Amino acid sequence: MAPSYVKCVHLIVEVELQVKDHVATVISTLNYQNKEDKPIEALFVFPLPGDAAVCHFSADIGQTHIVAELKEKQQAREEYDDALSSGQQAFLLEESEQSPDIFSLSVGSLPPGESASIRLQYVIELAVEADGALRFCLPAVLNPRYQPQGSEGPGVPVSSVPASEIPYSLSFSARVSSPRPVSKVESSCSLEPLQYLNTDHTEAAVKLAAGHKFDRDVELLIYYKDAHQPSAVVEAGQDSAKPGTLMGDPVVMVSLYPEFPESVMSKRTSCGEFVFLLDRSGSMRCSTSNWNQQETCISSARDTLLLLLKSLPMGCYFNIYGFGSRYDQIFPKSVEYNEKSMEEALKKVKVMQADLGGTEILQPLQHIYSQPCISNQPRQLFVFTDGEVGNTKEVLDLVRKNAGSHRCFSFGIGEGASSALINGLAQEGRGHAQFITGSDRMQAKVMQSLKFALQPVVKDISVTWDLPKRVSATVLSPPITTIFQGQRSLIYAQLCGKVLDKKDRQTRNHLKVCQLETQSRFIEARKKSEGNQHKDMKRKVVKLSVQSGVSSHHTAFIAVNKDNGDAVQGPLVRRNVPTPGEVGEGKDCICKGFTFFFFCYDPLNLQAPLIRGGSAVPEQPRRDPLLQLVSLQKASGCWLLDAALASVLGKTSEEVEKSKTAEVWATILALIWLHGFKMEAKDEWELLAVKAASWVQAQNAPCVKDCVAAANALLCCRVKKKALKL
């Protein structure tokens, strides 16, 4: 049976983004039109950021404006069904039972030719990228999520078809304001020129260029000047709310994004247990982006593991897991990192394929956590996945229970990766999340996270509030226990007591804040509503959700048009409105047994891999000179002087042969080549270069200065010895 999407509904999407420092408010307007000759119920399942706080939902039908109410989820569903059965028009917006980054919108009893305009508003904190940019992502792609057998709840009905088959159009505009000047705004999509709205460049506006096809996520990278300076933003309480309550009192948001001295950051730990958990499900065979069809997610992951293994410090411990419908591991338990174990691991990494079936991450995580921790070797878990997981909440509950024994760094690969899963893993595991989309190189982002894992941590943090008399601050956020270089922390606090008028100069100067209409309270209300799912907490969660106007796992928005006159006549036909998904190569969908309907144009994933001699033919490795050079490095950090090294450097064996100490000379040659020809990829090789420089220093060779000069001459470079950290 084919899915009943037809071209029954025309959908125009208008998105207005308002960025206030580190918080974004997103206002989406979805305009539906029923083009059929019968009344329909349109079901639209779509992605939202997993930590978004949905705080407004309304609908316009003709001249009638309806503002939705938040109610307990089952009550809202019953009211929606009752309205439809009586011929009334109704709208229901609710979060998925399994994952907070999937929402379903039901548009009921839409008569033939009728139009409806839906307005949805949510607030979200913006993540900080490795280069200091704030990242906003408007998700367009919702890949079908794999629901393991026996997991809680039914799967989410996701309909996805090629963008060319969907009558979608998108209008997108953004306005940015901050206490700091806005230096630039970049995007993976074409933008119109950035417009500054004032002379000090603290306000700016930008629009998506005309002609954009809503077939991939829209990503914005926002750069501020003086990004590492702490800032604070205050929001007044609501006049209609009672003083002393969360909604009635002012709240303040403090942003901390410190930059530590190089003398501190150059000290890196030499211990740790590094566990790499790699998604090897069928969907990892898809290409990493629309622009590079040759590079697949699994091939990029293999290259990344090569860099990771070469960058680990001697004496640490490591292991590599692959997961799909089943999981495997390279070693029975984590082993000490040395030349032998590294080479054994690399041999297995080279032949890794996306051949393990569905996306079941829960069992390998349970196995990893069952392994005893190694004394004086803090566990660091790196998770690589395209995020097509249906049992997200079960996974995050498990990570939360084990957060005291490890840190978790997560990487969402490709369009449509679940933000709830990727961000949730990092938040619950006290680590860092990265998304690899478009033309991003996985290697650079992963190596940045390895730097976080190896860098010293700032502990014993305390916050002191300097407030006017009779004013106190109640911190709403969890306490900050650690701060890392390159990671941003936000602190929310409720200001209690006699707060002076927000226009009063003394208060404004004393708090040193910029009065912006942020909605940080919504984010905190959302956070308070998540987590504890016990029955005795449900009532409190529902009460807080309704009071704050922020949806939660236990509530849903319901809007009923009670003023539409005559009841809608005729049988109601249900239509699934597909997302403009990029469901192409390698998605896990049909082979994973979904029980709902969706289109999946997936010729590559439905075909078995070419078999010769009883095994799948591995993909041909790409001849990337950087990766070739990295592959030749030893675990200790040095290179050998041989023909393979000469070939990567573009020289003959005779040209590189010198009477100097062979391994020292070879290692300095490699370092000069990296600094001279691959500075644009420094984030990828910086750690292994530090290890190489440390090895050279440990040799106490008297010829280092001469080797640097000779290597520069041979390779036609001008790299100074100081730059090599020798």
mmCIF file of N, CA and C in Angstrom, residues 551-634:
data_model
loop_
_atom_site.group_PDB
_atom_site.id
_atom_site.type_symbol
_atom_site.label_atom_id
_atom_site.label_comp_id
_atom_site.label_asym_id
_atom_site.label_seq_id
_atom_site.Cartn_x
_atom_site.Cartn_y
_atom_site.Cartn_z
ATOM 1 N N SER A 551 5.919 23.566 26.130
ATOM 2 C CA SER A 551 5.526 22.172 25.992
ATOM 3 C C SER A 551 6.540 21.250 26.654
ATOM 4 N N SER A 552 6.079 20.077 27.034
ATOM 5 C CA SER A 552 6.939 19.079 27.650
ATOM 6 C C SER A 552 6.530 17.711 27.136
ATOM 7 N N HIS A 553 7.228 16.692 27.635
ATOM 8 C CA HIS A 553 6.930 15.317 27.244
ATOM 9 C C HIS A 553 5.508 14.922 27.638
ATOM 10 N N HIS A 554 4.974 15.550 28.685
ATOM 11 C CA HIS A 554 3.667 15.153 29.218
ATOM 12 C C HIS A 554 2.529 16.059 28.767
ATOM 13 N N THR A 555 2.812 17.074 27.962
ATOM 14 C CA THR A 555 1.764 18.005 27.543
ATOM 15 C C THR A 555 1.743 18.141 26.024
ATOM 16 N N ALA A 556 0.666 18.728 25.516
ATOM 17 C CA ALA A 556 0.529 18.977 24.078
ATOM 18 C C ALA A 556 -0.296 20.237 23.891
ATOM 19 N N PHE A 557 -0.065 20.915 22.766
ATOM 20 C CA PHE A 557 -0.850 22.090 22.401
ATOM 21 C C PHE A 557 -2.115 21.639 21.665
ATOM 22 N N ILE A 558 -3.265 22.160 22.083
ATOM 23 C CA ILE A 558 -4.535 21.841 21.432
ATOM 24 C C ILE A 558 -5.268 23.136 21.102
ATOM 25 N N ALA A 559 -5.723 23.241 19.846
ATOM 26 C CA ALA A 559 -6.509 24.407 19.411
ATOM 27 C C ALA A 559 -7.744 23.898 18.686
ATOM 28 N N VAL A 560 -8.903 24.383 19.101
ATOM 29 C CA VAL A 560 -10.168 23.970 18.489
ATOM 30 C C VAL A 560 -10.909 25.212 18.024
ATOM 31 N N ASN A 561 -11.320 25.204 16.761
ATOM 32 C CA ASN A 561 -12.096 26.314 16.212
ATOM 33 C C ASN A 561 -13.573 26.061 16.508
ATOM 34 N N LYS A 562 -14.069 26.715 17.545
ATOM 35 C CA LYS A 562 -15.454 26.511 17.963
ATOM 36 C C LYS A 562 -16.408 27.507 17.309
ATOM 37 N N ASP A 563 -15.869 28.380 16.446
ATOM 38 C CA ASP A 563 -16.694 29.419 15.830
ATOM 39 C C ASP A 563 -16.788 29.246 14.319
ATOM 40 N N ASN A 564 -16.663 28.006 13.842
ATOM 41 C CA ASN A 564 -16.647 27.838 12.386
ATOM 42 C C ASN A 564 -18.009 27.501 11.808
ATOM 43 N N GLY A 565 -19.050 27.741 12.586
ATOM 44 C CA GLY A 565 -20.394 27.580 12.044
ATOM 45 C C GLY A 565 -20.756 26.131 11.819
ATOM 46 N N ASP A 566 -21.175 25.808 10.592
ATOM 47 C CA ASP A 566 -21.617 24.455 10.282
ATOM 48 C C ASP A 566 -20.469 23.473 10.403
ATOM 49 N N ALA A 567 -20.800 22.276 10.834
ATOM 50 C CA ALA A 567 -19.799 21.223 10.934
ATOM 51 C C ALA A 567 -19.320 20.819 9.543
ATOM 52 N N VAL A 568 -18.074 20.407 9.462
ATOM 53 C CA VAL A 568 -17.509 19.935 8.196
ATOM 54 C C VAL A 568 -18.201 18.640 7.805
ATOM 55 N N GLN A 569 -18.708 18.590 6.575
ATOM 56 C CA GLN A 569 -19.477 17.441 6.123
ATOM 57 C C GLN A 569 -18.594 16.473 5.331
ATOM 58 N N GLY A 570 -18.988 15.203 5.362
ATOM 59 C CA GLY A 570 -18.297 14.198 4.556
ATOM 60 C C GLY A 570 -17.235 13.472 5.350
ATOM 61 N N PRO A 571 -16.832 12.289 4.876
ATOM 62 C CA PRO A 571 -15.793 11.512 5.572
ATOM 63 C C PRO A 571 -14.457 12.241 5.524
ATOM 64 N N LEU A 572 -13.762 12.187 6.632
ATOM 65 C CA LEU A 572 -12.469 12.857 6.744
ATOM 66 C C LEU A 572 -11.366 11.919 6.250
ATOM 67 N N VAL A 573 -10.550 12.399 5.311
ATOM 68 C CA VAL A 573 -9.466 11.593 4.751
ATOM 69 C C VAL A 573 -8.149 12.034 5.384
ATOM 70 N N ARG A 574 -7.376 11.063 5.869
ATOM 71 C CA ARG A 574 -6.100 11.389 6.513
ATOM 72 C C ARG A 574 -4.978 11.379 5.485
ATOM 73 N N ARG A 575 -4.155 12.441 5.519
ATOM 74 C CA ARG A 575 -3.019 12.554 4.608
ATOM 75 C C ARG A 575 -1.751 12.803 5.421
ATOM 76 N N ASN A 576 -0.705 12.031 5.125
ATOM 77 C CA ASN A 576 0.605 12.257 5.734
ATOM 78 C C ASN A 576 1.388 13.213 4.853
ATOM 79 N N VAL A 577 1.731 14.373 5.422
ATOM 80 C CA VAL A 577 2.509 15.357 4.679
ATOM 81 C C VAL A 577 3.987 15.052 4.895
ATOM 82 N N PRO A 578 4.711 14.684 3.845
ATOM 83 C CA PRO A 578 6.105 14.278 4.030
ATOM 84 C C PRO A 578 7.021 15.464 4.297
ATOM 85 N N THR A 579 8.094 15.185 5.029
ATOM 86 C CA THR A 579 9.129 16.194 5.212
ATOM 87 C C THR A 579 9.952 16.275 3.941
ATOM 88 N N PRO A 580 10.562 17.431 3.671
ATOM 89 C CA PRO A 580 11.376 17.567 2.470
ATOM 90 C C PRO A 580 12.724 16.893 2.668
ATOM 91 N N GLY A 581 12.702 15.587 2.958
ATOM 92 C CA GLY A 581 13.906 14.887 3.397
ATOM 93 C C GLY A 581 14.836 14.535 2.279
ATOM 94 N N GLU A 582 16.072 14.358 2.677
ATOM 95 C CA GLU A 582 17.119 13.960 1.757
ATOM 96 C C GLU A 582 17.285 12.446 1.848
ATOM 97 N N VAL A 583 16.192 11.716 1.687
ATOM 98 C CA VAL A 583 16.261 10.269 1.825
ATOM 99 C C VAL A 583 16.753 9.698 0.512
ATOM 100 N N GLY A 584 18.024 9.533 0.403
ATOM 101 C CA GLY A 584 18.630 9.016 -0.814
ATOM 102 C C GLY A 584 19.376 7.764 -0.508
ATOM 103 N N GLU A 585 20.678 7.795 -0.706
ATOM 104 C CA GLU A 585 21.475 6.611 -0.514
ATOM 105 C C GLU A 585 21.572 6.245 0.950
ATOM 106 N N GLY A 586 21.531 4.915 1.195
ATOM 107 C CA GLY A 586 21.981 4.378 2.453
ATOM 108 C C GLY A 586 21.119 4.565 3.668
ATOM 109 N N LYS A 587 19.824 4.913 3.544
ATOM 110 C CA LYS A 587 19.034 5.069 4.747
ATOM 111 C C LYS A 587 18.554 3.703 5.223
ATOM 112 N N ASP A 588 18.341 3.603 6.545
ATOM 113 C CA ASP A 588 18.086 2.309 7.159
ATOM 114 C C ASP A 588 16.640 1.843 6.999
ATOM 115 N N CYS A 589 15.836 2.594 6.286
ATOM 116 C CA CYS A 589 14.391 2.510 6.435
ATOM 117 C C CYS A 589 13.774 1.152 6.130
ATOM 118 N N ILE A 590 13.622 0.777 4.856
ATOM 119 C CA ILE A 590 12.820 -0.388 4.529
ATOM 120 C C ILE A 590 13.386 -1.650 5.157
ATOM 121 N N CYS A 591 14.697 -1.794 5.137
ATOM 122 C CA CYS A 591 15.303 -3.012 5.658
ATOM 123 C C CYS A 591 15.154 -3.120 7.164
ATOM 124 N N LYS A 592 14.711 -2.073 7.834
ATOM 125 C CA LYS A 592 14.599 -2.112 9.283
ATOM 126 C C LYS A 592 13.172 -2.376 9.755
ATOM 127 N N GLY A 593 12.242 -2.587 8.855
ATOM 128 C CA GLY A 593 10.938 -3.044 9.242
ATOM 129 C C GLY A 593 10.044 -2.013 9.892
ATOM 130 N N PHE A 594 10.011 -0.801 9.395
ATOM 131 C CA PHE A 594 9.063 0.171 9.925
ATOM 132 C C PHE A 594 7.651 -0.284 9.588
ATOM 133 N N THR A 595 6.732 -0.038 10.512
ATOM 134 C CA THR A 595 5.360 -0.459 10.295
ATOM 135 C C THR A 595 4.497 0.662 9.754
ATOM 136 N N PHE A 596 5.077 1.848 9.555
ATOM 137 C CA PHE A 596 4.305 2.958 9.013
ATOM 138 C C PHE A 596 4.724 3.186 7.572
ATOM 139 N N PHE A 597 4.024 4.069 6.904
ATOM 140 C CA PHE A 597 4.259 4.305 5.488
ATOM 141 C C PHE A 597 5.197 5.462 5.267
ATOM 142 N N PHE A 598 6.122 5.305 4.362
ATOM 143 C CA PHE A 598 6.936 6.409 3.890
ATOM 144 C C PHE A 598 7.627 5.982 2.615
ATOM 145 N N PHE A 599 8.005 6.978 1.820
ATOM 146 C CA PHE A 599 8.755 6.717 0.608
ATOM 147 C C PHE A 599 10.238 6.679 0.931
ATOM 148 N N CYS A 600 10.970 5.841 0.275
ATOM 149 C CA CYS A 600 12.419 5.809 0.452
ATOM 150 C C CYS A 600 13.062 5.424 -0.865
ATOM 151 N N TYR A 601 13.524 6.410 -1.600
ATOM 152 C CA TYR A 601 14.219 6.142 -2.846
ATOM 153 C C TYR A 601 15.665 5.809 -2.517
ATOM 154 N N ASP A 602 15.993 4.527 -2.465
ATOM 155 C CA ASP A 602 17.241 4.082 -1.868
ATOM 156 C C ASP A 602 17.831 2.910 -2.634
ATOM 157 N N PRO A 603 18.180 3.100 -3.887
ATOM 158 C CA PRO A 603 18.643 1.960 -4.663
ATOM 159 C C PRO A 603 19.932 1.358 -4.135
ATOM 160 N N LEU A 604 20.810 2.165 -3.559
ATOM 161 C CA LEU A 604 22.101 1.625 -3.115
ATOM 162 C C LEU A 604 21.952 0.759 -1.873
ATOM 163 N N ASN A 605 21.113 1.200 -0.941
ATOM 164 C CA ASN A 605 21.036 0.468 0.317
ATOM 165 C C ASN A 605 20.250 -0.821 0.186
ATOM 166 N N LEU A 606 19.359 -0.903 -0.811
ATOM 167 C CA LEU A 606 18.559 -2.114 -0.972
ATOM 168 C C LEU A 606 19.309 -3.198 -1.731
ATOM 169 N N GLN A 607 20.415 -2.835 -2.353
ATOM 170 C CA GLN A 607 21.209 -3.822 -3.058
ATOM 171 C C GLN A 607 22.261 -4.386 -2.130
ATOM 172 N N ALA A 608 22.505 -5.680 -2.228
ATOM 173 C CA ALA A 608 23.564 -6.290 -1.427
ATOM 174 C C ALA A 608 24.913 -5.837 -1.959
ATOM 175 N N PRO A 609 25.931 -5.727 -1.079
ATOM 176 C CA PRO A 609 27.259 -5.347 -1.560
ATOM 177 C C PRO A 609 27.841 -6.416 -2.470
ATOM 178 N N LEU A 610 28.677 -5.997 -3.373
ATOM 179 C CA LEU A 610 29.318 -6.914 -4.303
ATOM 180 C C LEU A 610 30.175 -7.890 -3.535
ATOM 181 N N ILE A 611 29.948 -9.188 -3.751
ATOM 182 C CA ILE A 611 30.644 -10.234 -3.010
ATOM 183 C C ILE A 611 31.634 -10.950 -3.911
ATOM 184 N N ARG A 612 32.863 -11.027 -3.447
ATOM 185 C CA ARG A 612 33.885 -11.797 -4.130
ATOM 186 C C ARG A 612 34.660 -12.571 -3.084
ATOM 187 N N GLY A 613 34.742 -13.874 -3.279
ATOM 188 C CA GLY A 613 35.493 -14.690 -2.341
ATOM 189 C C GLY A 613 34.889 -14.703 -0.946
ATOM 190 N N GLY A 614 33.587 -14.452 -0.857
ATOM 191 C CA GLY A 614 32.897 -14.580 0.418
ATOM 192 C C GLY A 614 32.919 -13.347 1.296
ATOM 193 N N SER A 615 33.448 -12.238 0.839
ATOM 194 C CA SER A 615 33.466 -11.023 1.671
ATOM 195 C C SER A 615 33.194 -9.813 0.800
ATOM 196 N N ALA A 616 32.686 -8.751 1.427
ATOM 197 C CA ALA A 616 32.390 -7.518 0.691
ATOM 198 C C ALA A 616 33.693 -6.866 0.236
ATOM 199 N N VAL A 617 33.685 -6.320 -0.985
ATOM 200 C CA VAL A 617 34.870 -5.640 -1.499
ATOM 201 C C VAL A 617 35.000 -4.290 -0.821
ATOM 202 N N PRO A 618 36.096 -4.022 -0.124
ATOM 203 C CA PRO A 618 36.229 -2.727 0.558
ATOM 204 C C PRO A 618 36.370 -1.596 -0.428
ATOM 205 N N GLU A 619 35.973 -0.408 0.006
ATOM 206 C CA GLU A 619 36.095 0.765 -0.837
ATOM 207 C C GLU A 619 37.573 1.095 -1.060
ATOM 208 N N GLN A 620 37.888 1.617 -2.222
ATOM 209 C CA GLN A 620 39.263 1.987 -2.516
ATOM 210 C C GLN A 620 39.653 3.219 -1.699
ATOM 211 N N PRO A 621 40.778 3.165 -1.002
ATOM 212 C CA PRO A 621 41.192 4.324 -0.201
ATOM 213 C C PRO A 621 41.545 5.508 -1.083
ATOM 214 N N ARG A 622 41.213 6.684 -0.585
ATOM 215 C CA ARG A 622 41.530 7.903 -1.317
ATOM 216 C C ARG A 622 42.987 8.258 -1.090
ATOM 217 N N ARG A 623 43.626 8.806 -2.074
ATOM 218 C CA ARG A 623 45.050 9.131 -1.998
ATOM 219 C C ARG A 623 45.247 10.547 -1.478
ATOM 220 N N ASP A 624 44.869 10.767 -0.247
ATOM 221 C CA ASP A 624 45.047 12.061 0.392
ATOM 222 C C ASP A 624 46.456 12.108 0.978
ATOM 223 N N PRO A 625 47.325 13.008 0.495
ATOM 224 C CA PRO A 625 48.701 13.046 0.994
ATOM 225 C C PRO A 625 48.794 13.220 2.512
ATOM 226 N N LEU A 626 47.904 14.042 3.082
ATOM 227 C CA LEU A 626 47.943 14.240 4.524
ATOM 228 C C LEU A 626 47.697 12.928 5.257
ATOM 229 N N LEU A 627 46.660 12.204 4.842
ATOM 230 C CA LEU A 627 46.353 10.947 5.507
ATOM 231 C C LEU A 627 47.429 9.903 5.251
ATOM 232 N N GLN A 628 48.057 9.956 4.081
ATOM 233 C CA GLN A 628 49.172 9.050 3.807
ATOM 234 C C GLN A 628 50.312 9.309 4.782
ATOM 235 N N LEU A 629 50.625 10.588 4.983
ATOM 236 C CA LEU A 629 51.704 10.929 5.909
ATOM 237 C C LEU A 629 51.349 10.502 7.326
ATOM 238 N N VAL A 630 50.111 10.752 7.736
ATOM 239 C CA VAL A 630 49.668 10.383 9.079
ATOM 240 C C VAL A 630 49.766 8.871 9.272
ATOM 241 N N SER A 631 49.383 8.128 8.250
ATOM 242 C CA SER A 631 49.399 6.664 8.374
ATOM 243 C C SER A 631 50.798 6.111 8.587
ATOM 244 N N LEU A 632 51.825 6.871 8.216
ATOM 245 C CA LEU A 632 53.201 6.405 8.366
ATOM 246 C C LEU A 632 53.786 6.712 9.737
ATOM 247 N N GLN A 633 53.117 7.532 10.523
ATOM 248 C CA GLN A 633 53.657 7.897 11.831
ATOM 249 C C GLN A 633 53.550 6.732 12.806
ATOM 250 N N LYS A 634 54.553 6.569 13.640
ATOM 251 C CA LYS A 634 54.557 5.527 14.653
ATOM 252 C C LYS A 634 53.811 6.008 15.900
#
